[in-house]
Amino acid sequence: MSVLSAHHVHKSFGAHDVLSDITVSLARGQRAALVGPNGAGKTTLLHILAGLDEPTGGAVHRARNQTIGFLPQHADQELSEPIGLFDLMRSVFAQLDRLAQHMRELEQAMADPDQHDEAIARYGKIAEQFEHAGGYTFETRIQQVLSGVGFEPADYHRPVNLFSGGQKTRALLARLILQQPDVLLLDEPTNHLDVGAVEWLETTLREYAGSIVIVSHDRYFIDAIADHIWEMQAGRLEVFRGNYTAYLMQREERLERQRKEYERQQEFIAKEEEYIRRNMAGQNTRQAQGRRTRLERLKQSGDLIRRPQERKSLRLNLSAAARSGDIVLRAHNLVVGYQDDQKPLLRCNQLYLYRNQRVAIWGPNGAGKSTFLKTALGQIPPLSGDIELGASVRVGYYAQAHEMLDPADSVLDAILKVQNMPLSKARGLLGRYLFSGDAIEKPIGALSGGERGRVALAVLALQGANVLLLDEPTNHLDLDSQEVLQDVLADFEGTLLLVTHDRYLVNALATHVWAIEDNRITVYEGNYSEFVVARAAAKAKAEAKVETPKIAPPARPKPDKHEKLRQKRAADLEMAINRLEARLRELSHQLEAAKPDDVARLGTEYTQTEAQMQTLINEWAEIAA
């Protein structure tokens, strides 16, 4: 049953058509991710679905008595009232506050003999209603949600009108989750959230009872949440079943099928036109006229197949100029921080980065990830200890804030500073990074975040580095550009040291994860999924470890029957977890080569297997503890 649908919706701003004949429906309980290049009209469609904007043509239907919650991408103009954060959340439960007040009044009435019996009868009904609606737990729920989106108790009484735009967005997201509307429309909900908050939000949305439409550039987040992908392209919309990974495979197969159908039809039209040209004045004039009529009818009908639109995306080429030494970077007794406050951000005793490793530095905001990169580059001296690059290392550095670019330079100047070349060659190069015409003369300071990122990538490609230090390279890139960058980095024949919150990228590329935990770097082998499993196992093992008493205890009795059963169960769980890990790897390979009809089935099995493995890990952790 559809709870929200758009029928032949189009939207124009002046002469510019943003949406063209959009028809789509959202079923009850469905989780759709709205994807497409920047400027494709995703936010415009969300506003129309939410009822915040009217379409130029077409109609939107919303199921009767359905509540819709909308999270804007930018919340600077929201929450203008000077109300405290916790009180804002309490306002969601105003009905419960009224019931609580009524219960207090009835408690006073019970003291009056004349009202006692009636007050008790009414109190019982209202108390049951209050408990059923969560009256005894809603304040705890508020605290859980606020903590989940990254607020501290110290924030609870701060007026929300004094919050930053990012804090307001998180406050609005928390209120929406507490409100539990039937339909959630979320525009970039992971913006302003750290990794822990994003993981919490994933879990919350997976368990959400209502329907969801998400706009996001976080591919791992979409993969975890979505069961349908709505792809926006040139103002039009196509629907794909499955998560983001399934969508990528289906999209390529669908595009190839459309391309072949278009080419077959064009070949048929060319043959028909050639027949008409040769026979229009000969013996077969009538047949030629008939074919011409049919051909004109085909061209005027809706059966004429349009040429599949090639995606306009980045074309990158990163190649290593020469081979580096086997040890790319080494650190000894290193303490990273800033000289002005002498406060250590992170420490490591011994750390090595070897040639051809692909390492992701993982940790919360403010943990010192970017500072570590700058320390490795020699831009910031260590507080103590040593860090040095190895022999024959040629570094290419991509800064998160693009501070390596001069805001006064034009796009063209930024390229020519790295490598002098003829103007025609520079124009051709910049065209591969989606800069053309007068755009190459725009100053860096006037560019958007995504545009500056593309310039920084162009500069990086010209450096011929054999070691890349990348700080949040997928920030501000649309999904197609992220895919291109990922493919290029996968083909890079050098060493990668990567700071990113992009779990999809880490999953695809990383051979190791350097996790910042308790201000120290811990090295994990494998990609993001393997890191999560290893971290959970290490945490469970640490929690299960019992400190040995200083006084030798008496001889330990033999394990009782229950202890033996627990040990056997733990061993069985470890074997089962290993089998499920092997099955996940097998399913991943099958998905890569799957046919469209098999993608949904394999995707479902992958999700179920992953959930089953997590359940077993949790049980193993409880037994170990």
Coordinates of C-alpha atoms in Angstrom, one line a residue:
M1 CA 0.0 0.0 0.0
S2 CA 1.4 3.4 -1.0
V3 CA 1.7 6.0 1.7
L4 CA 3.2 8.7 -0.5
S5 CA 3.3 9.0 -4.3
A6 CA 4.1 11.5 -7.0
H7 CA 2.3 11.4 -10.4
H8 CA 3.8 13.1 -13.5
V9 CA 5.3 15.8 -11.3
H10 CA 7.5 18.4 -13.0
K11 CA 9.0 21.5 -11.5
S12 CA 10.4 24.6 -13.3
F13 CA 12.2 27.7 -12.1
G14 CA 11.7 30.2 -14.9
A15 CA 12.9 28.6 -18.1
H16 CA 14.8 25.9 -16.2
D17 CA 13.2 22.5 -15.8
V18 CA 14.4 20.8 -12.6
L19 CA 12.0 17.9 -12.5
S20 CA 10.5 16.3 -15.6
D21 CA 7.5 13.9 -15.4
I22 CA 8.4 12.2 -12.1
T23 CA 6.2 9.3 -11.2
V24 CA 7.1 7.3 -8.1
S25 CA 5.4 5.7 -5.0
L26 CA 6.6 4.9 -1.5
A27 CA 5.1 1.8 0.1
R28 CA 4.4 1.3 3.8
G29 CA 7.7 0.3 5.5
Q30 CA 9.8 0.9 2.4
R31 CA 13.2 2.6 2.7
A32 CA 14.2 4.4 -0.4
A33 CA 17.5 6.3 -1.1
L34 CA 17.3 9.2 -3.5
V35 CA 20.6 9.4 -5.4
G36 CA 22.0 11.4 -8.3
P37 CA 24.5 14.0 -9.3
N38 CA 24.6 17.4 -7.5
G39 CA 21.9 19.7 -9.0
A40 CA 19.7 16.8 -10.2
G41 CA 16.7 18.0 -8.2
K42 CA 16.8 15.6 -5.2
T43 CA 16.2 18.3 -2.6
T44 CA 13.5 19.9 -4.7
L45 CA 11.7 16.6 -5.0
L46 CA 11.9 16.0 -1.2
H47 CA 10.4 19.5 -0.6
I48 CA 7.5 18.7 -2.9
L49 CA 6.9 15.3 -1.3
A50 CA 6.9 16.9 2.1
G51 CA 4.4 19.5 1.0
L52 CA 6.8 22.4 1.5
D53 CA 6.8 23.3 -2.2
E54 CA 4.2 22.9 -4.9
P55 CA 5.0 21.2 -8.3
T56 CA 4.6 23.2 -11.5
G57 CA 2.6 20.3 -12.8
G58 CA 1.4 16.9 -11.7
A59 CA 0.2 15.8 -8.3
V60 CA 1.4 14.4 -5.0
H61 CA -0.9 12.0 -3.0
R62 CA -0.4 11.4 0.7
A63 CA -2.3 8.6 2.6
R64 CA -4.9 9.9 4.9
N65 CA -3.9 10.4 8.5
Q66 CA -0.3 9.8 7.7
T67 CA 2.3 12.0 9.5
I68 CA 5.3 13.2 7.6
G69 CA 8.6 14.3 9.2
F70 CA 11.2 16.3 7.1
L71 CA 14.8 17.0 8.0
P72 CA 16.3 19.8 5.9
Q73 CA 19.9 19.7 4.8
H74 CA 20.6 23.2 6.2
A75 CA 18.9 24.1 9.5
D76 CA 20.4 27.6 10.1
Q77 CA 17.0 29.3 10.0
E78 CA 15.3 26.6 12.1
L79 CA 14.7 26.6 15.9
S80 CA 14.6 30.3 16.5
E81 CA 12.8 30.1 19.9
P82 CA 15.0 30.3 23.0
I83 CA 14.0 26.9 24.4
G84 CA 16.4 24.5 26.0
L85 CA 17.4 21.4 24.1
F86 CA 15.9 18.9 26.6
D87 CA 12.6 20.9 26.8
L88 CA 12.4 20.9 23.0
M89 CA 12.5 17.1 23.1
R90 CA 10.0 17.0 26.0
S91 CA 7.6 19.0 23.8
V92 CA 7.2 15.9 21.7
F93 CA 5.6 14.2 24.8
A94 CA 3.3 17.0 25.7
Q95 CA 0.3 14.6 26.0
L96 CA 2.3 12.5 28.5
D97 CA 3.0 15.6 30.6
R98 CA -0.7 16.4 30.6
L99 CA -1.5 12.9 31.7
A100 CA 1.1 13.2 34.5
Q101 CA -0.5 16.4 35.7
H102 CA -3.9 14.8 35.7
M103 CA -2.5 11.9 37.8
R104 CA -1.1 14.4 40.3
E105 CA -4.5 16.1 40.6
L106 CA -6.2 12.8 41.1
E107 CA -3.7 11.8 43.8
Q108 CA -4.7 15.0 45.7
A109 CA -8.4 14.1 45.1
M110 CA -7.9 10.7 46.7
A111 CA -7.2 12.5 50.0
D112 CA -10.8 13.8 50.0
P113 CA -13.2 11.1 51.3
D114 CA -16.0 12.5 49.1
Q115 CA -13.9 12.1 45.9
H116 CA -11.8 9.1 47.0
D117 CA -13.6 6.2 45.2
E118 CA -14.2 8.1 41.9
A119 CA -10.6 9.4 41.9
I120 CA -9.1 5.9 42.4
A121 CA -11.2 4.5 39.5
R122 CA -10.2 7.3 37.1
Y123 CA -6.5 7.2 38.3
G124 CA -6.2 3.5 37.4
K125 CA -7.4 4.1 33.8
I126 CA -5.1 7.1 33.3
A127 CA -2.1 5.4 34.9
E128 CA -2.5 2.5 32.6
Q129 CA -2.8 4.8 29.6
F130 CA 0.3 6.7 30.9
E131 CA 2.4 3.6 31.3
H132 CA 1.3 2.1 27.9
A133 CA 2.4 5.4 26.2
G134 CA 5.8 5.2 27.7
G135 CA 5.3 7.8 30.5
Y136 CA 7.8 6.2 32.8
T137 CA 10.5 5.8 30.2
F138 CA 10.3 8.8 27.8
E139 CA 12.9 10.9 29.6
T140 CA 15.3 8.0 29.4
R141 CA 14.4 7.7 25.7
I142 CA 15.2 11.4 25.2
Q143 CA 18.6 11.0 26.8
Q144 CA 19.3 7.9 24.6
V145 CA 18.4 9.8 21.4
L146 CA 20.3 12.9 22.3
S147 CA 23.4 10.9 23.2
G148 CA 22.9 8.9 19.9
V149 CA 23.1 12.0 17.7
G150 CA 26.2 13.3 19.6
F151 CA 24.9 15.7 22.3
E152 CA 26.4 15.7 25.8
P153 CA 24.4 16.3 29.1
A154 CA 26.0 19.8 29.2
D155 CA 24.1 20.7 26.1
Y156 CA 20.6 19.7 27.5
H157 CA 19.8 23.2 28.9
R158 CA 21.4 25.3 26.3
P159 CA 18.9 27.4 24.2
V160 CA 18.6 25.8 20.7
N161 CA 18.4 29.2 19.0
L162 CA 22.1 29.8 20.0
F163 CA 23.2 26.5 18.4
S164 CA 25.2 26.3 15.2
G165 CA 23.6 25.1 12.0
G166 CA 25.1 21.6 12.4
Q167 CA 23.8 21.4 16.0
K168 CA 20.4 22.6 15.0
T169 CA 20.3 19.8 12.3
R170 CA 21.2 17.2 14.9
A171 CA 18.5 18.6 17.3
L172 CA 15.9 18.4 14.5
L173 CA 16.9 14.9 13.7
A174 CA 16.6 13.9 17.4
R175 CA 13.1 15.4 17.6
L176 CA 12.0 13.6 14.5
I177 CA 13.2 10.2 15.8
L178 CA 11.3 10.9 19.0
Q179 CA 8.1 11.9 17.1
Q180 CA 8.1 8.7 15.1
P181 CA 6.2 10.1 12.0
D182 CA 4.8 7.5 9.6
V183 CA 7.1 8.9 6.8
L184 CA 10.6 10.2 7.3
L185 CA 12.1 12.4 4.6
L186 CA 15.8 13.0 5.4
D187 CA 18.0 15.3 3.4
E188 CA 21.7 14.4 4.2
P189 CA 21.0 13.2 7.7
T190 CA 24.6 12.0 8.3
N191 CA 26.0 15.6 7.8
H192 CA 27.4 16.9 11.1
L193 CA 27.4 13.4 12.7
D194 CA 30.6 11.6 13.8
V195 CA 31.1 7.9 13.0
G196 CA 29.6 6.7 16.3
A197 CA 26.4 8.8 15.7
V198 CA 26.1 7.6 12.1
E199 CA 26.3 3.9 13.3
W200 CA 23.7 4.7 15.9
L201 CA 21.4 6.3 13.3
E202 CA 21.8 3.3 11.0
T203 CA 20.7 0.9 13.8
T204 CA 17.8 3.2 14.6
L205 CA 16.5 3.6 11.0
R206 CA 16.9 -0.2 10.4
E207 CA 14.4 -0.8 13.3
Y208 CA 12.2 2.1 12.3
A209 CA 8.6 1.0 11.7
G210 CA 7.6 3.8 9.2
S211 CA 8.6 4.5 5.6
I212 CA 11.8 6.5 4.8
V213 CA 13.2 8.5 1.9
I214 CA 16.9 9.5 2.3
V215 CA 19.1 11.8 0.3
S216 CA 22.7 11.0 1.2
H217 CA 26.3 10.9 -0.2
D218 CA 27.2 8.2 2.3
R219 CA 27.3 5.0 0.3
Y220 CA 27.8 2.6 3.3
F221 CA 24.9 4.3 5.1
I222 CA 22.6 3.8 2.0
D223 CA 23.8 0.2 1.7
A224 CA 22.8 -0.5 5.3
I225 CA 19.4 1.2 5.2
A226 CA 17.9 1.2 1.7
D227 CA 15.8 -1.5 0.0
H228 CA 15.1 0.7 -3.0
I229 CA 17.1 3.2 -4.9
W230 CA 15.5 6.2 -6.6
E231 CA 17.9 7.5 -9.2
M232 CA 17.6 11.1 -10.3
Q233 CA 19.2 11.9 -13.6
A234 CA 18.5 15.0 -15.8
G235 CA 15.3 15.7 -14.0
R236 CA 14.0 12.1 -14.4
L237 CA 13.7 9.3 -12.0
E238 CA 14.3 5.5 -12.3
V239 CA 13.6 2.9 -9.5
F240 CA 15.9 0.0 -8.7
R241 CA 15.3 -2.7 -6.1
G242 CA 17.9 -3.5 -3.5
N243 CA 20.6 -1.5 -1.7
Y244 CA 23.3 0.7 -3.2
T245 CA 25.6 -2.2 -4.1
A246 CA 22.8 -4.0 -5.9
Y247 CA 21.8 -0.7 -7.7
L248 CA 25.3 -0.3 -9.1
M249 CA 25.2 -3.7 -10.8
Q250 CA 21.6 -3.3 -12.0
R251 CA 22.3 0.2 -13.3
E252 CA 25.3 -0.9 -15.4
E253 CA 23.3 -3.9 -16.8
R254 CA 20.2 -1.7 -17.5
L255 CA 22.4 0.9 -19.3
E256 CA 24.1 -1.8 -21.4
R257 CA 20.7 -3.2 -22.3
Q258 CA 19.3 0.2 -23.2
R259 CA 22.4 0.9 -25.3
K260 CA 22.0 -2.3 -27.3
E261 CA 18.2 -1.7 -27.8
Y262 CA 19.0 1.9 -29.0
E263 CA 21.7 0.6 -31.4
R264 CA 19.3 -2.1 -32.8
Q265 CA 16.6 0.4 -33.4
Q266 CA 19.0 2.9 -35.0
E267 CA 20.2 0.1 -37.3
F268 CA 16.7 -0.8 -38.2
I269 CA 15.8 2.9 -39.0
A270 CA 19.0 3.3 -41.1
K271 CA 18.1 0.1 -43.2
E272 CA 14.5 1.4 -43.6
E273 CA 15.7 4.8 -44.7
E274 CA 18.1 3.2 -47.2
Y275 CA 15.3 1.0 -48.6
I276 CA 13.0 4.0 -49.0
R277 CA 15.8 6.1 -50.7
R278 CA 16.6 3.3 -53.2
N279 CA 13.0 2.3 -54.0
M280 CA 11.0 5.5 -53.8
A281 CA 11.1 6.1 -57.6
G282 CA 11.3 2.5 -58.7
Q283 CA 9.2 -0.6 -59.0
N284 CA 8.7 -0.9 -55.2
T285 CA 7.3 2.6 -54.8
R286 CA 4.2 1.5 -52.9
Q287 CA 6.3 -0.6 -50.5
A288 CA 8.7 2.3 -50.0
Q289 CA 5.8 4.7 -49.2
G290 CA 4.3 2.2 -46.7
R291 CA 7.7 1.8 -45.0
R292 CA 8.1 5.6 -44.9
T293 CA 4.7 6.0 -43.3
R294 CA 5.4 3.4 -40.7
L295 CA 8.8 4.9 -40.0
E296 CA 7.3 8.4 -39.5
R297 CA 4.7 6.9 -37.2
L298 CA 7.5 5.3 -35.2
K299 CA 9.4 8.6 -34.9
Q300 CA 6.3 10.4 -33.7
S301 CA 5.2 7.8 -31.2
G302 CA 6.6 7.1 -27.8
D303 CA 8.3 3.9 -29.0
L304 CA 11.3 5.7 -30.3
I305 CA 14.2 4.7 -28.0
R306 CA 16.3 7.6 -26.8
R307 CA 20.0 7.4 -26.7
P308 CA 21.1 6.4 -23.2
Q309 CA 22.6 9.5 -21.6
E310 CA 26.3 9.1 -20.8
R311 CA 27.1 10.2 -17.2
K312 CA 29.2 13.3 -16.9
S313 CA 31.7 12.3 -14.3
L314 CA 35.3 12.8 -13.4
R315 CA 38.0 11.2 -15.4
L316 CA 41.0 10.7 -13.2
N317 CA 44.4 9.3 -13.8
L318 CA 46.7 8.8 -10.8
S319 CA 50.0 7.1 -11.7
A320 CA 53.2 6.7 -9.6
A321 CA 56.3 8.2 -11.1
A322 CA 58.7 5.7 -9.5
R323 CA 58.9 2.9 -6.9
S324 CA 59.3 3.9 -3.3
G325 CA 61.4 2.0 -0.7
D326 CA 59.8 -0.9 1.2
I327 CA 59.3 1.2 4.3
V328 CA 57.3 4.3 3.4
L329 CA 56.8 5.7 6.9
R330 CA 58.1 4.9 10.4
A331 CA 57.2 6.4 13.8
H332 CA 59.0 5.7 17.1
N333 CA 57.7 6.9 20.5
L334 CA 55.6 9.5 18.7
V335 CA 53.4 12.0 20.5
V336 CA 51.2 14.1 18.1
G337 CA 49.8 17.5 19.1
Y338 CA 50.2 21.3 18.8
Q339 CA 53.2 23.2 20.3
D340 CA 51.1 26.1 21.6
D341 CA 49.1 24.0 24.1
Q342 CA 51.4 20.9 24.4
K343 CA 48.3 18.7 24.7
P344 CA 48.9 15.2 23.3
L345 CA 46.3 14.2 20.7
L346 CA 47.6 10.7 20.1
R347 CA 50.6 8.4 20.8
C348 CA 52.2 5.4 19.2
N349 CA 55.3 3.5 20.3
Q350 CA 56.2 1.8 17.0
L351 CA 54.4 2.3 13.7
Y352 CA 55.3 1.3 10.1
L353 CA 53.7 1.9 6.8
Y354 CA 55.0 -0.4 4.1
R355 CA 55.0 0.0 0.3
N356 CA 51.7 -0.8 -1.4
Q357 CA 49.8 -0.9 1.9
R358 CA 46.4 0.9 1.8
V359 CA 45.8 2.2 5.3
A360 CA 42.8 4.0 6.7
I361 CA 43.2 6.1 9.8
W362 CA 40.0 5.7 11.8
G363 CA 38.7 7.7 14.8
P364 CA 36.2 10.3 16.1
N365 CA 36.3 13.9 15.2
G366 CA 39.1 15.8 17.0
A367 CA 41.1 12.6 17.6
G368 CA 44.1 13.9 15.7
K369 CA 43.8 12.2 12.3
S370 CA 44.5 15.2 10.2
T371 CA 47.2 16.4 12.6
F372 CA 48.9 13.0 12.2
L373 CA 49.1 13.5 8.4
K374 CA 50.5 17.0 8.8
T375 CA 53.0 15.7 11.3
A376 CA 54.1 13.0 8.8
L377 CA 54.5 15.7 6.2
G378 CA 56.6 17.8 8.5
Q379 CA 54.1 20.7 8.6
I380 CA 53.6 20.2 12.4
P381 CA 56.5 19.1 14.6
P382 CA 55.8 16.2 17.0
L383 CA 55.6 17.0 20.7
S384 CA 58.1 14.2 21.2
G385 CA 59.4 11.1 19.4
D386 CA 60.2 10.7 15.7
I387 CA 58.3 10.2 12.5
E388 CA 60.0 10.1 9.1
L389 CA 59.3 9.1 5.5
G390 CA 61.3 6.3 3.8
A391 CA 63.6 6.3 0.9
S392 CA 62.5 7.4 -2.6
V393 CA 59.1 8.5 -1.3
R394 CA 57.3 11.1 -3.4
V395 CA 54.2 12.3 -1.5
G396 CA 51.0 13.6 -3.0
Y397 CA 48.8 15.3 -0.3
Y398 CA 45.1 16.0 -0.5
A399 CA 44.1 18.4 2.3
Q400 CA 40.6 18.3 3.7
A401 CA 40.2 22.1 3.7
H402 CA 42.2 22.4 0.4
E403 CA 44.5 24.8 2.2
M404 CA 47.2 23.9 -0.3
L405 CA 45.2 25.9 -2.9
D406 CA 45.7 29.7 -3.1
P407 CA 42.2 31.3 -3.0
A408 CA 43.4 34.1 -5.2
D409 CA 44.6 31.7 -8.0
S410 CA 42.3 30.9 -10.8
V411 CA 41.5 27.2 -11.5
L412 CA 43.9 27.4 -14.5
D413 CA 46.7 29.0 -12.3
A414 CA 46.4 26.2 -9.8
I415 CA 47.2 23.6 -12.5
L416 CA 50.0 25.6 -14.2
K417 CA 51.7 26.1 -10.8
V418 CA 52.2 22.3 -10.6
Q419 CA 53.1 21.7 -14.3
N420 CA 53.7 24.2 -17.0
M421 CA 51.9 23.2 -20.2
P422 CA 50.2 24.8 -23.3
L423 CA 46.8 26.4 -22.7
S424 CA 45.1 23.9 -25.0
K425 CA 46.5 20.9 -23.0
A426 CA 45.5 22.6 -19.7
R427 CA 41.9 23.2 -20.9
G428 CA 41.7 19.5 -22.0
L429 CA 43.0 18.4 -18.6
L430 CA 40.5 20.6 -16.7
G431 CA 37.7 19.3 -18.9
R432 CA 38.3 15.9 -17.4
Y433 CA 37.6 17.5 -14.0
L434 CA 34.3 19.1 -15.3
F435 CA 35.8 22.6 -15.8
S436 CA 35.1 24.1 -19.2
G437 CA 34.8 27.5 -20.9
D438 CA 35.1 30.5 -18.5
A439 CA 35.0 28.2 -15.5
I440 CA 38.8 27.7 -15.7
E441 CA 39.2 31.5 -14.9
K442 CA 37.2 31.4 -11.7
P443 CA 39.2 32.2 -8.6
I444 CA 39.6 29.2 -6.1
G445 CA 38.0 31.3 -3.4
A446 CA 34.8 31.6 -5.3
L447 CA 34.4 27.9 -5.9
S448 CA 32.0 25.5 -4.0
G449 CA 33.5 22.8 -1.8
G450 CA 32.9 20.2 -4.5
E451 CA 34.6 22.3 -7.2
R452 CA 37.6 23.0 -4.9
G453 CA 37.8 19.2 -4.3
R454 CA 38.0 18.6 -8.1
V455 CA 40.8 21.2 -8.5
A456 CA 42.7 19.5 -5.6
L457 CA 42.3 16.1 -7.3
A458 CA 43.6 17.6 -10.6
V459 CA 46.6 19.0 -8.8
L460 CA 47.2 15.7 -7.1
A461 CA 47.1 13.8 -10.4
L462 CA 49.9 16.0 -11.8
Q463 CA 52.4 15.3 -9.0
G464 CA 53.4 11.8 -10.0
A465 CA 53.4 10.7 -6.4
N466 CA 54.1 7.1 -5.3
V467 CA 52.5 7.7 -1.8
L468 CA 49.2 9.4 -1.4
L469 CA 48.2 11.1 1.9
L470 CA 44.5 11.8 1.5
D471 CA 42.4 13.8 4.0
E472 CA 38.6 13.2 3.5
P473 CA 38.9 13.0 -0.4
T474 CA 35.2 12.1 -0.9
N475 CA 33.9 15.2 0.9
H476 CA 31.6 17.2 -1.4
L477 CA 31.8 14.7 -4.2
D478 CA 28.6 13.3 -5.6
L479 CA 28.1 9.5 -5.7
D480 CA 29.3 9.1 -9.3
S481 CA 32.5 11.0 -8.6
Q482 CA 33.0 8.9 -5.4
E483 CA 32.8 5.8 -7.5
V484 CA 35.3 7.2 -10.1
L485 CA 37.7 8.2 -7.3
Q486 CA 37.4 4.8 -5.7
D487 CA 38.2 3.0 -9.0
V488 CA 41.2 5.2 -9.6
L489 CA 42.6 4.7 -6.1
A490 CA 42.0 0.9 -6.4
D491 CA 44.2 1.0 -9.6
F492 CA 46.9 3.2 -8.1
E493 CA 50.2 1.4 -8.0
G494 CA 51.5 2.9 -4.8
T495 CA 50.9 3.4 -1.1
L496 CA 47.8 5.0 0.4
L497 CA 47.4 6.6 3.8
L498 CA 43.8 7.7 4.0
V499 CA 41.8 9.8 6.6
T500 CA 38.1 9.4 5.8
H501 CA 34.6 8.8 7.3
D502 CA 33.6 7.0 4.1
R503 CA 33.2 3.5 5.3
Y504 CA 32.3 2.3 1.8
L505 CA 35.7 3.5 0.5
V506 CA 37.5 1.9 3.4
N507 CA 35.7 -1.3 2.8
A508 CA 36.7 -1.3 -0.8
L509 CA 40.3 -0.2 -0.5
A510 CA 41.9 -0.8 2.9
T511 CA 44.4 -3.5 3.7
H512 CA 44.8 -2.1 7.2
V513 CA 42.9 0.2 9.6
W514 CA 44.8 2.3 12.1
A515 CA 42.2 3.0 14.8
I516 CA 42.7 5.8 17.2
E517 CA 41.4 4.4 20.5
D518 CA 42.1 6.1 23.9
N519 CA 44.5 8.5 22.2
R520 CA 46.6 5.6 20.8
I521 CA 46.9 4.0 17.4
T522 CA 45.9 0.4 17.2
V523 CA 46.7 -1.5 14.0
Y524 CA 44.0 -3.8 12.6
E525 CA 44.5 -5.9 9.5
G526 CA 41.7 -5.9 6.8
N527 CA 39.0 -3.6 5.6
Y528 CA 36.3 -1.8 7.5
S529 CA 34.0 -4.9 7.9
E530 CA 36.9 -7.0 9.2
F531 CA 38.0 -4.1 11.5
V532 CA 34.5 -3.9 13.1
V533 CA 34.5 -7.7 13.8
A534 CA 38.0 -7.6 15.2
R535 CA 37.3 -4.6 17.3
A536 CA 34.2 -6.2 18.8
A537 CA 36.0 -9.4 19.5
A538 CA 38.9 -7.5 21.2
K539 CA 36.5 -5.4 23.3
A540 CA 34.6 -8.6 24.4
K541 CA 37.9 -10.3 25.3
A542 CA 39.1 -7.2 27.3
E543 CA 35.8 -7.1 29.2
A544 CA 36.0 -10.8 30.0
K545 CA 39.6 -10.5 31.3
V546 CA 39.6 -10.8 35.1
E547 CA 42.6 -9.4 37.1
T548 CA 44.5 -12.1 38.9
P549 CA 44.5 -11.7 42.7
K550 CA 47.9 -11.0 44.3
I551 CA 47.3 -13.8 46.9
A552 CA 47.3 -17.2 45.3
P553 CA 43.7 -18.6 45.5
P554 CA 43.0 -22.1 46.7
A555 CA 43.1 -24.9 44.2
R556 CA 40.3 -24.4 41.7
P557 CA 37.6 -27.0 41.6
K558 CA 37.0 -28.8 38.3
P559 CA 34.6 -26.9 36.1
D560 CA 31.0 -27.8 36.8
K561 CA 28.6 -29.1 34.1
H562 CA 27.3 -25.6 33.3
E563 CA 30.8 -24.2 32.8
K564 CA 31.7 -27.0 30.4
L565 CA 28.5 -26.3 28.5
R566 CA 29.4 -22.6 28.3
Q567 CA 32.9 -23.4 27.0
K568 CA 31.6 -25.8 24.4
R569 CA 29.0 -23.2 23.3
A570 CA 31.7 -20.5 23.0
A571 CA 33.8 -22.9 20.8
D572 CA 30.7 -23.7 18.7
L573 CA 30.0 -20.0 18.3
E574 CA 33.5 -19.3 17.1
M575 CA 33.3 -22.0 14.5
A576 CA 29.9 -20.7 13.4
I577 CA 31.1 -17.1 13.1
N578 CA 34.0 -18.3 11.0
R579 CA 31.6 -20.1 8.7
L580 CA 29.4 -17.1 8.4
E581 CA 32.4 -14.8 7.6
A582 CA 33.3 -17.3 4.8
R583 CA 29.7 -17.3 3.5
L584 CA 29.7 -13.4 3.5
R585 CA 32.9 -13.4 1.4
E586 CA 31.3 -16.0 -1.0
L587 CA 28.1 -13.9 -1.3
S588 CA 30.1 -10.8 -1.9
H589 CA 31.8 -12.5 -4.9
Q590 CA 28.5 -13.8 -6.2
L591 CA 26.9 -10.4 -6.0
E592 CA 29.7 -8.9 -8.1
A593 CA 28.9 -11.4 -10.9
A594 CA 25.1 -11.8 -10.3
K595 CA 22.4 -11.4 -12.9
P596 CA 19.6 -8.9 -12.2
D597 CA 17.1 -11.6 -11.2
D598 CA 19.5 -12.9 -8.6
V599 CA 20.6 -9.6 -7.1
A600 CA 17.7 -9.1 -4.7
R601 CA 17.9 -12.7 -3.4
L602 CA 21.6 -12.6 -2.8
G603 CA 21.3 -9.1 -1.3
T604 CA 18.7 -10.3 1.2
E605 CA 20.8 -13.4 2.1
Y606 CA 23.8 -11.2 2.6
T607 CA 21.9 -8.9 5.0
Q608 CA 20.4 -11.9 6.9
T609 CA 23.8 -13.6 7.1
E610 CA 25.4 -10.4 8.4
A611 CA 22.7 -10.0 11.0
Q612 CA 23.0 -13.6 12.1
M613 CA 26.8 -13.2 12.5
Q614 CA 26.4 -10.1 14.6
T615 CA 23.9 -12.0 16.8
L616 CA 26.4 -14.8 17.3
I617 CA 29.2 -12.3 18.1
N618 CA 27.0 -10.7 20.7
E619 CA 26.2 -14.1 22.3
W620 CA 29.9 -15.1 22.2
A621 CA 30.8 -11.7 23.9
E622 CA 28.2 -12.4 26.7
I623 CA 29.6 -15.9 27.3
A624 CA 33.2 -14.6 27.3
A625 CA 32.2 -11.9 29.8

